[in-house]
Coordinates of C-alpha atoms and ligand atoms in Angstrom, one line a residue:
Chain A
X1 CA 138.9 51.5 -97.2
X2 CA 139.1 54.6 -95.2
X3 CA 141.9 54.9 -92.6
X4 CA 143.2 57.9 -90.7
X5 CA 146.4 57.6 -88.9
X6 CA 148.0 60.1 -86.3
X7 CA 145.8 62.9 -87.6
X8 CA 146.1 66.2 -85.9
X9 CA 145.0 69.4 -87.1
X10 CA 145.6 73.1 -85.9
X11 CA 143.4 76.5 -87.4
X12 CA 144.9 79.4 -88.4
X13 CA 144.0 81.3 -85.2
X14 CA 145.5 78.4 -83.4
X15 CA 142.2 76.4 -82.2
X16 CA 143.5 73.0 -81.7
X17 CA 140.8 71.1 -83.7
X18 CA 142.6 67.3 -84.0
X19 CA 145.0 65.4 -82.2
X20 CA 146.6 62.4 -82.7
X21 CA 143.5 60.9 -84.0
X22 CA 143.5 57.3 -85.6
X23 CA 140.3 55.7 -87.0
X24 CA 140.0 52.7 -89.5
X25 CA 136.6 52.6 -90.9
X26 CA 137.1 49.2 -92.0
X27 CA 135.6 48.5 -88.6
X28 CA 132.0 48.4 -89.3
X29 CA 129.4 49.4 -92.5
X30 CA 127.8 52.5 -90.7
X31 CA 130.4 54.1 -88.4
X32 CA 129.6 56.8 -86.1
X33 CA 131.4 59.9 -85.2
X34 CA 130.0 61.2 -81.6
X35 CA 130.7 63.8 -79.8
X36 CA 129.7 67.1 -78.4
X37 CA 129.7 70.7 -80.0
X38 CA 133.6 71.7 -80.8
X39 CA 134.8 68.0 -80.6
X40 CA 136.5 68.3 -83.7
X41 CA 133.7 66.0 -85.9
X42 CA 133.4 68.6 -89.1
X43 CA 136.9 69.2 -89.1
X44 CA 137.7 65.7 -89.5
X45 CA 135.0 65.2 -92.0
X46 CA 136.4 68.2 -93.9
X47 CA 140.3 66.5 -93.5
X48 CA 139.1 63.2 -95.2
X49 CA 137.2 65.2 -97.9
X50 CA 140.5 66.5 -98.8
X51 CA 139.8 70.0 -97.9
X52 CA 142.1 70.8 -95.2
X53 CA 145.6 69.6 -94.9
X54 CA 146.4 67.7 -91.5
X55 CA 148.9 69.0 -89.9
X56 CA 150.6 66.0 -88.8
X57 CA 149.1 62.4 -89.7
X58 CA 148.0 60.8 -92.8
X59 CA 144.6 59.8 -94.4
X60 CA 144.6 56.3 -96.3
X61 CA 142.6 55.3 -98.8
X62 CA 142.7 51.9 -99.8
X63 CA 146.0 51.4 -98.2
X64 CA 147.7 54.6 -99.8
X65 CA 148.3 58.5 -98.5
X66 CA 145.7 60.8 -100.2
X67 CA 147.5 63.2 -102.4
X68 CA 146.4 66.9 -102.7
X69 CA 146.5 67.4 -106.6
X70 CA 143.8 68.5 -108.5
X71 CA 143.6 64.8 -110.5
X72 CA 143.5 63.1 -107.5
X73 CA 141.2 64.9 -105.3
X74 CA 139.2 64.8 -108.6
X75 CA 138.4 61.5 -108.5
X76 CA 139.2 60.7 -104.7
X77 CA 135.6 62.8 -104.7
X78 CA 133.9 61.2 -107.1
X79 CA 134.6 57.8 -104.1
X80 CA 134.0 59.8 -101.4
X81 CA 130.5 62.3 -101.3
X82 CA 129.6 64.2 -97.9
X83 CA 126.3 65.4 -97.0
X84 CA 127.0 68.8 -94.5
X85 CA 124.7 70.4 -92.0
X86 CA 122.9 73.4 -93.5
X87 CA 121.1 72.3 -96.7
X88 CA 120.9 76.1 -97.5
X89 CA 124.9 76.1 -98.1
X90 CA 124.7 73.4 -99.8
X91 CA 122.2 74.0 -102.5
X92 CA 123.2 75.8 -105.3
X93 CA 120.5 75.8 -107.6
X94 CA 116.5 77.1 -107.5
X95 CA 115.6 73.6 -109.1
X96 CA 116.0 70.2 -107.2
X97 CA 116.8 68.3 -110.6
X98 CA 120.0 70.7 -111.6
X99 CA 121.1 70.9 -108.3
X100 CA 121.2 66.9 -107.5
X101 CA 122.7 66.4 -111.2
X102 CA 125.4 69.5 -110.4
X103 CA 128.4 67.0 -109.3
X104 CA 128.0 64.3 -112.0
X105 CA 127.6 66.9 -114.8
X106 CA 131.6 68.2 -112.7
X107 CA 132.3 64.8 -113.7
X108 CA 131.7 65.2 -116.9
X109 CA 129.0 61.6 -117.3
X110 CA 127.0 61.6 -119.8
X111 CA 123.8 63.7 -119.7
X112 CA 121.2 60.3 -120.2
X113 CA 123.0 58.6 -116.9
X114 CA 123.2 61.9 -115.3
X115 CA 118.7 61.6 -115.7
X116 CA 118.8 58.0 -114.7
X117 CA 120.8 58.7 -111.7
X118 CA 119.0 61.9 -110.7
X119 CA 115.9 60.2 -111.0
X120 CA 116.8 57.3 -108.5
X121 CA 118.4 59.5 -106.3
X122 CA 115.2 61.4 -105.9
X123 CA 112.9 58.3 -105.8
X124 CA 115.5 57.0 -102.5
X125 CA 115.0 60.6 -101.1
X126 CA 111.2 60.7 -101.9
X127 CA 110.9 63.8 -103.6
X128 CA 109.8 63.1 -107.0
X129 CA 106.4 64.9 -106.1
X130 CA 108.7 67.8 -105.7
X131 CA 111.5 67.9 -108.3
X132 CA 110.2 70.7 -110.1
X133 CA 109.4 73.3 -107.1
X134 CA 112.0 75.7 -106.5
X135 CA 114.0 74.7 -103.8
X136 CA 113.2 77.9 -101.3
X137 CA 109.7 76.8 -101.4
X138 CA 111.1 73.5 -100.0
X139 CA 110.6 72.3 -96.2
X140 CA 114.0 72.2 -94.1
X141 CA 113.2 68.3 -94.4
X142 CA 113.0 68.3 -98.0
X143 CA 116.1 70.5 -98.8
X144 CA 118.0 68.2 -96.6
X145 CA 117.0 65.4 -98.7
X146 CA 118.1 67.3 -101.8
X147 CA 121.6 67.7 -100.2
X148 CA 121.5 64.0 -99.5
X149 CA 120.2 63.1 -102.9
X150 CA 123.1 65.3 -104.4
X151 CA 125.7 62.9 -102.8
X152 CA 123.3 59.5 -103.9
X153 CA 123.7 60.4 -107.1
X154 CA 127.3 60.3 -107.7
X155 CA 127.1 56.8 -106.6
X156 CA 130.1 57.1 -104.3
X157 CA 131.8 54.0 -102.3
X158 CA 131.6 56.3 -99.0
X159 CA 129.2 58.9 -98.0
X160 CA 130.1 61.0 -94.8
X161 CA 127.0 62.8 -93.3
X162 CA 127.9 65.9 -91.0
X163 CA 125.0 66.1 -88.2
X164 CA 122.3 64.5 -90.4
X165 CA 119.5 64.6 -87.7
X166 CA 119.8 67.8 -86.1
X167 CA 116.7 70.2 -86.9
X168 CA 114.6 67.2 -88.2
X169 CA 110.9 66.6 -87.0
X170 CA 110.2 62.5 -85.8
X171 CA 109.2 61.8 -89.2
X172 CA 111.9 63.2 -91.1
X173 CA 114.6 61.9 -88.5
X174 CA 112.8 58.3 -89.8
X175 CA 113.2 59.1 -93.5
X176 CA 116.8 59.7 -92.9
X177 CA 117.4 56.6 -90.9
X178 CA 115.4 54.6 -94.0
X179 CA 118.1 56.2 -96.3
X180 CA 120.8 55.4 -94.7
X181 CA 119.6 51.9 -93.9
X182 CA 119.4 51.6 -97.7
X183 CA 122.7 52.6 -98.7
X184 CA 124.1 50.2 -96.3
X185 CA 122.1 47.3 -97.8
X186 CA 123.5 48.6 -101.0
X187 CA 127.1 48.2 -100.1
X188 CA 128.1 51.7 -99.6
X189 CA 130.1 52.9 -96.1
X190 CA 128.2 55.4 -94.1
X191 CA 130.1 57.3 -91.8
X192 CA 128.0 59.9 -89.5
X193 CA 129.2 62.7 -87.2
X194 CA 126.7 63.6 -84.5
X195 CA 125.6 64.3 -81.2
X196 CA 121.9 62.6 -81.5
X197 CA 122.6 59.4 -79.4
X198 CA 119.4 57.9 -80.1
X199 CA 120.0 58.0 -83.8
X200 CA 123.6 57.0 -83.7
X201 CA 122.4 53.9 -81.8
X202 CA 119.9 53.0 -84.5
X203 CA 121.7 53.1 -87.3
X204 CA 125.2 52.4 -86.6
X205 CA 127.5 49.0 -86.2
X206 CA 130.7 50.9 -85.0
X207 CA 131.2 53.7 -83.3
X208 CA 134.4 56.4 -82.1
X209 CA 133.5 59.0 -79.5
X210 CA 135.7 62.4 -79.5
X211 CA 136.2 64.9 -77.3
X212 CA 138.2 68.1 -77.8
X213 CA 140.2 66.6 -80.9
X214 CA 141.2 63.4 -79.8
X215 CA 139.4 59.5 -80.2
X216 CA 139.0 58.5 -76.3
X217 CA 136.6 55.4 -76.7
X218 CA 135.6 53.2 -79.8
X219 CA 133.9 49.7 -80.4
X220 CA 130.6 48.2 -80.6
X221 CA 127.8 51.1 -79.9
X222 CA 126.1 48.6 -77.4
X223 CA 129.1 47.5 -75.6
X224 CA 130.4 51.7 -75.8
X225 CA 127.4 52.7 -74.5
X226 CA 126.8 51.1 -71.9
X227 CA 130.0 53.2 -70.4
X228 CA 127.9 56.0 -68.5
X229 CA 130.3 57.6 -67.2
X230 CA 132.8 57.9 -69.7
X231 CA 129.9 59.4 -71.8
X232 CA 129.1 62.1 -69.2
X233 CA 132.4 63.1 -69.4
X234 CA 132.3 63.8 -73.1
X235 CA 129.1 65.5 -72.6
X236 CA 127.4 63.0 -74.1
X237 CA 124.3 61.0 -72.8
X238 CA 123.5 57.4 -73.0
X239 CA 120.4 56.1 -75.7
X240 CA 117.3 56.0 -73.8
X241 CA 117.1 51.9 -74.7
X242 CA 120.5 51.3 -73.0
X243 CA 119.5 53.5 -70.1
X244 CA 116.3 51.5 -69.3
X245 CA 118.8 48.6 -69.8
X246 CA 121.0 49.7 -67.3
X247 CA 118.8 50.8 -64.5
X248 CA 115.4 48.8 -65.6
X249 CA 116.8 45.2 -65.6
X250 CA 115.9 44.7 -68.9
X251 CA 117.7 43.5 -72.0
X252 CA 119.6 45.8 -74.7
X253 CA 117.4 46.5 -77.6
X254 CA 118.2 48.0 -80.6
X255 CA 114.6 48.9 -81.8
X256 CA 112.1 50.0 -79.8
X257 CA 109.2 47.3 -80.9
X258 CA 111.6 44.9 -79.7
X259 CA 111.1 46.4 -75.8
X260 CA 107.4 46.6 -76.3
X261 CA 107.2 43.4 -78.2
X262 CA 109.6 41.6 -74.9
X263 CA 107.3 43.9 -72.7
X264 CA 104.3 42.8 -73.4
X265 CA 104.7 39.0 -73.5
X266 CA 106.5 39.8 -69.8
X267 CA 102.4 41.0 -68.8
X268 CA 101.4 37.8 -70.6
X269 CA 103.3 35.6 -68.9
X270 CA 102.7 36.9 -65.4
X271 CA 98.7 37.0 -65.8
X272 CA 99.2 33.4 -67.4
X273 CA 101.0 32.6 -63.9
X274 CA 98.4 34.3 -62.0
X275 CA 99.7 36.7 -59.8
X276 CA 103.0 35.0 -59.6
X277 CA 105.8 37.8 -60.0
X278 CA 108.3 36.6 -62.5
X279 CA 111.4 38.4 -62.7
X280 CA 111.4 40.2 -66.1
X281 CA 113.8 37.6 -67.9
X282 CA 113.8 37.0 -71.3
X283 CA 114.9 33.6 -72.8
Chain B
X1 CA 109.7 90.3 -104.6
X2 CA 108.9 86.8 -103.1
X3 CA 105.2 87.0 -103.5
X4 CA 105.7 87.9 -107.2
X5 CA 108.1 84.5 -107.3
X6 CA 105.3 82.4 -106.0
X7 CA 103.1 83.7 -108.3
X8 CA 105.1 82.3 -111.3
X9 CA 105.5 79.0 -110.2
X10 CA 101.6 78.9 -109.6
X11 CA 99.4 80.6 -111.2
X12 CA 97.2 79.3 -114.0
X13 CA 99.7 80.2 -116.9
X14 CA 102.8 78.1 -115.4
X15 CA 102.2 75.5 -117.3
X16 CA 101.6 76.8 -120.7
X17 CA 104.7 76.7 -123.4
X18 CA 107.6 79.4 -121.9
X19 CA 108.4 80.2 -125.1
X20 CA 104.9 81.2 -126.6
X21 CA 104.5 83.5 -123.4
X22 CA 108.2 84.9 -123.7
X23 CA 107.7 85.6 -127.3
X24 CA 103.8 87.1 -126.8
X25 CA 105.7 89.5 -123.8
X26 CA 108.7 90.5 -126.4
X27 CA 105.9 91.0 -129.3
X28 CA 103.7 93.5 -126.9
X29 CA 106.7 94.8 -125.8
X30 CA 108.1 95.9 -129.3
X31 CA 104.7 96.9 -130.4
X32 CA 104.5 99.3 -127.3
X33 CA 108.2 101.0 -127.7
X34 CA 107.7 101.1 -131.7
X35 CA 104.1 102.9 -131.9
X36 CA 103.6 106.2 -130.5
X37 CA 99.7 105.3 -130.2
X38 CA 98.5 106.6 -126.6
X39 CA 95.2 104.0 -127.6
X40 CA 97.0 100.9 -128.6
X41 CA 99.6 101.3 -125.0
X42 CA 96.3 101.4 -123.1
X43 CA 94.9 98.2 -124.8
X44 CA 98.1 96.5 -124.3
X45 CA 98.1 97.5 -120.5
X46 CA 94.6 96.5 -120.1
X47 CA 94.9 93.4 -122.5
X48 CA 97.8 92.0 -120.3
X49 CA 96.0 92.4 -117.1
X50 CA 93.2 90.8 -118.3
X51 CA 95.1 87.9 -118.7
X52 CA 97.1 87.8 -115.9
X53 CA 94.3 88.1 -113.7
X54 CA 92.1 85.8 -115.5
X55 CA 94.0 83.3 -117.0
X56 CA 97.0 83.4 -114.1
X57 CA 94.3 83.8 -111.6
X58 CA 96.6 86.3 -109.6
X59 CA 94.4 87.9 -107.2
X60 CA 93.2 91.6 -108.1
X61 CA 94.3 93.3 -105.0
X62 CA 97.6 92.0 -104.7
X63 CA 98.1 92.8 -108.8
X64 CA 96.7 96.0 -107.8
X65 CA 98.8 96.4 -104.9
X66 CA 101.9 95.3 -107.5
X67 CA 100.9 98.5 -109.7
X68 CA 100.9 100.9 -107.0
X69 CA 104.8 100.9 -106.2
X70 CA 106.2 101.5 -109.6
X71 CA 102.9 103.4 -110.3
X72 CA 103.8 105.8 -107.7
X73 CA 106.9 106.9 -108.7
X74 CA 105.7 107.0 -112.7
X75 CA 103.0 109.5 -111.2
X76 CA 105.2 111.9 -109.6
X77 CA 108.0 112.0 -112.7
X78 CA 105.4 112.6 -115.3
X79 CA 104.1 115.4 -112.9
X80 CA 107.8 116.6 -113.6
X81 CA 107.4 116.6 -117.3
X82 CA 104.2 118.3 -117.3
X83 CA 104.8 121.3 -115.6
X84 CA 106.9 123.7 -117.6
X85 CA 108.1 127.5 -116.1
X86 CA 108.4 130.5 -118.5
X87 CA 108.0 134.2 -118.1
X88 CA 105.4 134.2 -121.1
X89 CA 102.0 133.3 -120.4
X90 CA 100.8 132.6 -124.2
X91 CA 101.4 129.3 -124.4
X92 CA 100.0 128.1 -121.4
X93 CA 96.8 126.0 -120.9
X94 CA 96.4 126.7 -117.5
X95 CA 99.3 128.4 -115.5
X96 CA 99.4 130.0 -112.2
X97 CA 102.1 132.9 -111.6
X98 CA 104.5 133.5 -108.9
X99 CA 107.4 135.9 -108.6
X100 CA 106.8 137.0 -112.4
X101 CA 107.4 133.2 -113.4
X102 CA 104.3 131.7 -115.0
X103 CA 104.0 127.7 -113.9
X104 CA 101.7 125.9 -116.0
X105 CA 101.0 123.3 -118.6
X106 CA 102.2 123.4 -122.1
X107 CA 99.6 121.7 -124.9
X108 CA 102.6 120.0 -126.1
X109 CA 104.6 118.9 -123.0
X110 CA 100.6 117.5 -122.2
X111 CA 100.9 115.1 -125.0
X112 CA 104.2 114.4 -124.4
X113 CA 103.3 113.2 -120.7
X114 CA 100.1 111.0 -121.8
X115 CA 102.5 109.0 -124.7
X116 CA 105.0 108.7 -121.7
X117 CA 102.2 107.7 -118.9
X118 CA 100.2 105.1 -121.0
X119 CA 103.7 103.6 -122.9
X120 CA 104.6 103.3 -118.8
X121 CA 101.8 101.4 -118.1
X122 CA 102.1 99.1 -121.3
X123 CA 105.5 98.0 -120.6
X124 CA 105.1 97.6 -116.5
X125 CA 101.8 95.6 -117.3
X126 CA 104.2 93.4 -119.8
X127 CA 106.9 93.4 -117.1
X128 CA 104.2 92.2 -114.5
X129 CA 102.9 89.6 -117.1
X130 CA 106.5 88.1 -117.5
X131 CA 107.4 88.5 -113.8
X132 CA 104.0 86.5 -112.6
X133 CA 103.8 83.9 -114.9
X134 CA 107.1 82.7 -116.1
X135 CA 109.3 81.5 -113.1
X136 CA 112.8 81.4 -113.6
X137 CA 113.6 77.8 -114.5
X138 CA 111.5 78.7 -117.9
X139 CA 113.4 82.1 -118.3
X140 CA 116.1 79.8 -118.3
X141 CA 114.8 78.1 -121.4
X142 CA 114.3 81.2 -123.2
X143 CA 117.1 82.7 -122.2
X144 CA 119.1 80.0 -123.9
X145 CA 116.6 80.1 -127.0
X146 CA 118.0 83.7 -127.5
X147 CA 121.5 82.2 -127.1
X148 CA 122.1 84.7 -124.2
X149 CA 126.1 83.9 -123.1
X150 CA 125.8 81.0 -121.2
X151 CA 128.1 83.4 -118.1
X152 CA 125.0 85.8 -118.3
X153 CA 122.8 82.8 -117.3
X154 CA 124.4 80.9 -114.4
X155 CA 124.5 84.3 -113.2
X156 CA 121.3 85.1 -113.3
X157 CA 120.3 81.3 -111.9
X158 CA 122.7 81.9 -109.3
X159 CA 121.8 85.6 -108.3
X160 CA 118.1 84.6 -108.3
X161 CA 119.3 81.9 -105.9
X162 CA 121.6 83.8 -103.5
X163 CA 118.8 86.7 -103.5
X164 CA 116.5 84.1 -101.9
X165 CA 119.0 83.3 -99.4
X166 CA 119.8 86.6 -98.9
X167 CA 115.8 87.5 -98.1
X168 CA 115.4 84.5 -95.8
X169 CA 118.0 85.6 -93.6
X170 CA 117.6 89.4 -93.5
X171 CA 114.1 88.4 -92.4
X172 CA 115.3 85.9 -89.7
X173 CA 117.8 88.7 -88.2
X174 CA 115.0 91.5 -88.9
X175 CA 112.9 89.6 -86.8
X176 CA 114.9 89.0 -84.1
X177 CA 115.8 92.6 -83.2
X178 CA 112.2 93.4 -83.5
X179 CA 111.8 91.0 -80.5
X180 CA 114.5 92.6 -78.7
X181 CA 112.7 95.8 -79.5
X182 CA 115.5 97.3 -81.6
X183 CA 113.0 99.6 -82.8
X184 CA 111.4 100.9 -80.3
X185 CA 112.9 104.7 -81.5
X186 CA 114.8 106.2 -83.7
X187 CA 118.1 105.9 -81.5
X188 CA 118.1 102.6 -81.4
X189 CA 116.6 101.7 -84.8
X190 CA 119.7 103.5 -86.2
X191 CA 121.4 101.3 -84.2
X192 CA 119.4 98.6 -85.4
X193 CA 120.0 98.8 -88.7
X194 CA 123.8 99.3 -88.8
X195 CA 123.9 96.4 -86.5
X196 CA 121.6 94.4 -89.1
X197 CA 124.4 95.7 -92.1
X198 CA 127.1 94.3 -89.8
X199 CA 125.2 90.9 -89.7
X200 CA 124.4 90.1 -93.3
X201 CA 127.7 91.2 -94.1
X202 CA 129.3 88.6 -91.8
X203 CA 126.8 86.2 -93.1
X204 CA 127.8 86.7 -97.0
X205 CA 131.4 86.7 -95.9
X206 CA 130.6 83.2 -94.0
X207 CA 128.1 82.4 -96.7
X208 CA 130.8 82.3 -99.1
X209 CA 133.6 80.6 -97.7
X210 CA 131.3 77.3 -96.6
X211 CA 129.9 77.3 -100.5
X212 CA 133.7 77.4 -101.4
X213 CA 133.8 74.2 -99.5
X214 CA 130.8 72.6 -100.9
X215 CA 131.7 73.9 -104.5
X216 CA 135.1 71.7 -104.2
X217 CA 133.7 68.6 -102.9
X218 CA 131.5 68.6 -105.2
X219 CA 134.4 68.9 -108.3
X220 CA 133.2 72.1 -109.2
X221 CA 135.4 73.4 -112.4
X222 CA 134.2 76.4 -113.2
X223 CA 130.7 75.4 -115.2
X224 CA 127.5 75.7 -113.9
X225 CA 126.1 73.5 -116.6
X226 CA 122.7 75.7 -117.3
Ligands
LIG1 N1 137.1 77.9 -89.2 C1 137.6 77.7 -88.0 N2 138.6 78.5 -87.5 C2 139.0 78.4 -86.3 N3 138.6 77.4 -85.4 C3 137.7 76.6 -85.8 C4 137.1 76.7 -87.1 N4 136.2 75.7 -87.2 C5 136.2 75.0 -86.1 N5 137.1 75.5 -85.2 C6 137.4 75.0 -83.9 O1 137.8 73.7 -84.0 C7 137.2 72.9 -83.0 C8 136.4 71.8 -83.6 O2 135.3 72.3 -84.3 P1 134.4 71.4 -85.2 O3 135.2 70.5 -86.0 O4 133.5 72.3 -85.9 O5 133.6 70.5 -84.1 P2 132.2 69.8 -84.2 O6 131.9 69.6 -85.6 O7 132.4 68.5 -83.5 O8 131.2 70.6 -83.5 C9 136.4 73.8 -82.1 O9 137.1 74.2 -81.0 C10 136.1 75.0 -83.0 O10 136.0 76.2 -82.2
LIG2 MG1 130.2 70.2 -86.7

């Protein structure tokens, strides 16, 4: 739906953010957006949003140039929702409720659908127990939820999320990677900038890696990274699961259960053998 | 000013109707500024209290400790108004002379000073009241009850927001140049603290530009909807 052709993208004070870039996220259902600090991931993210121009280039949506008028943007954003890093600079309201409903009530829908869709949003996000704290009482966890609950509302076709994982604890990195499961089941696109490898290879079916403004590798995360060195040079580093892969023998999992479960009936097999080593193969 | 915050959104009264408590605080309030009764500004001070502690369960010592900062400065101004200079010593109570001047205590400026100490009292112990047991999301409802401009309250929703902010990230940069011992003396806590300006200005200016961003992707036209 999304596409971004030739995209390049120069600051004011002449940092070279973008170049050349071309992405179609018709490639996949979650795309990620790797690479290190600098790469040139938020300043993409705030190009497709609409908020800076490109330079050069041209962002699609559904096969035609975004146009930069008021109107258009209007309702290009009520499509497109993005989730950024800080929740603090994000949350503009002391009340979780008024602050997830602030963008429908922009969009002018009707006040009992505005509840409805508040209300689901914060039964996705989990925080119905706290709907009615003020939100600087709020864990970093939770007011990251409210920021992600604040684009879930508006029911968009696409949902970019700028560094979702970073500053999480385990448990909260899990909530997050149940959410975003769940919009995928739902339909929606998920696009997600980040540096956390581990996460990107959990969640996503597509992946581009950048490095200082420009797209250098893209495809299928287990076939991209499995490319080591490439990686390195991005200043990236490979998911632990592919790494034991790679120098373990064993086969690419996706899910960690899946290397225990594998593991495990490997220990049953060679005690059923007794004391024969069988190379760990799986069938 | 964040301890106080907490307070309103739990303390024993949180619950009950915002409008019944806004319109109890107004009533006291009126009753306070309208009678010139030294008695009844007492019994309102001490009435309030009662209930505050009590009912809102706010601890004594920190309501105490609440009293003492305003309570201060009411101390030392009505200190002011009591002492009167003259070069006559009739109308003295007590007066003590210096330089031909006679410092001292007039009966009526002693009056004066009580109706202005104890009308003090009522109206911070209704301020306190307000301030501990309505939190701001039920201000908002009586704000809007009194048809206050609807620009006066998404400016006071948004201040009382940005205030928090504000607090949580002088106290994260106040921190941090107490670990780099930017106290340690004077010299450098000058330095310190010109150095800590410098910072949350940058951090309003930066502040402001990312919640431009947000604010547009998020269709903002002007209306805060409270
Ligand atoms: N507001 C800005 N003004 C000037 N340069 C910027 C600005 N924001 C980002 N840059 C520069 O653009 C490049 C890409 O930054 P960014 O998009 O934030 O990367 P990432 O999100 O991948 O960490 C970096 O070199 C950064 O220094
Ligand atoms: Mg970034």
């Amino acid at each position: 739906m999304i596409k971004v052709k030739g995209l390049s993208y120069v600051y004011k004070d002449g940092s070279v953010a973008l170049k050349n870039m071309t992405l179609d996220f018709n490639n996949g259902n979650v795309i990620g957006i790797i690479g290190e600090n600098g790469a040139g991931k938020s300043t993409l993210f705030l190009n497709i949003m609409g908020i800076l121009k490109p330079g050069t280039g041209e962002i699609l949506y559904k096969d035609s140039q975004i146009s930069y008028d008021r109107n258009y943007l209007k309702n290009y954003r009520k499509k497109i929702g993005i989730v950024f890093q800080d929740p603090d600079k994000q949350i503009f309201f002391s009340n979780v409720y008024d602050d997830i409903a602030f963008a429908l009530r922009n969009s002018d829908i009707p006040e009992d659908i505005v509840k409805n869709r508040v209300l689901d949003a914060l039964e996705d996000t989990d925080l119905l127990e706290v709907q009615k704290k003020p939100v600087h009482f709020l864990s970093y966890g939770q007011k990251k939820r409210v920021s992600i609950a604040g684009a879930m509302a508006m029911d968009c076709e696409i949902i970019l999320f700028d560094e979702p994982s970073a500053g999480l604890d385990p448990s909260m990195r899990e909530k997050i990677i149940n959410i975003i499961h769940n919009l995928k089941s739902e339909g929606k696109k998920v696009i997600i900038s980040s540096h956390d490898m581990d996460f990107i290879y959990k969640v996503t079916d597509y992946i581009y890696v950048l490095k200082d403004g420009s797209n250098v590798l893209e495809g299928d995360p287990s076939e991209v990274f499995l490319n080591d060195d490439k990686l390195k040079e991005c200043g990236l580093e490979q998911p632990w699961l592919i790494k034991i892969h790679q120098n373990m023998k064993v086969p690419a999992f996706k899910e960690e259960y899946e290397l225990y479960k594998y593991w495990s009936e490997i220990n049953e097999n060679s005690n059923n053998w007794n004391g024969l080593q069988g190379s760990p193969h799986r069938d | 000013m964040l301890s106080m915050d907490r307070h309103a959104y739990s303390n024993g009264l949180t619950d009950a109707n915002p409008l019944k408590k806004g319109a109890f605080a107004g009533t006291l309030l009126g009753i306070a500024l309208v009678f010139d009764i030294s008695t009844l500004h007492l019994l309102i001070a001490l009435g309030t209290s009662i209930i505050v502690i009590i009912m809102g369960k706010v601890d004594f010592r920190v309501y105490l400790k609440l009293f003492m900062i305003p309570g201060s400065f009411l101390i030392l101004s009505i200190l002011t108004l009591l002492v009167s200079i003259s070069t006559d010593q009739k109308n003295f109570l007590i007066s003590g002379e210096i330089f031909g001047f006679y410092f001292g205590v007039v009966k009526t400026s002693l009056s004066l000073s009580w109706l202005i100490f104890t009308r003090c009292l009522a109206t911070l112990s209704i301020a306190y009241f307000t301030a501990l047991t309505i939190p701001v999301n039920q201000m908002v409802v009586i704000m809007k009850k009194l048809r206050l401009p609807s620009v006066l309250i998404e400016l006071i929703v948004l201040m009382y927001r940005f205030i928090n902010i504000f607090i949580k990230s002088f106290y994260e940069s106040y921190n941090a140049l107490i670990l780099k011992n930017g106290f340690a003396d004077l010299r450098k806590s000058r330095k310190s603290i010109s150095l800590l300006a410098a910072m949350m200005f940058n951090k309003i200016l930066g502040g402001y530009k990312d919640w431009r961003v947000v604010l547009e992707t998020k269709n903002f036209n002007g209306d805060f909807h409270v």
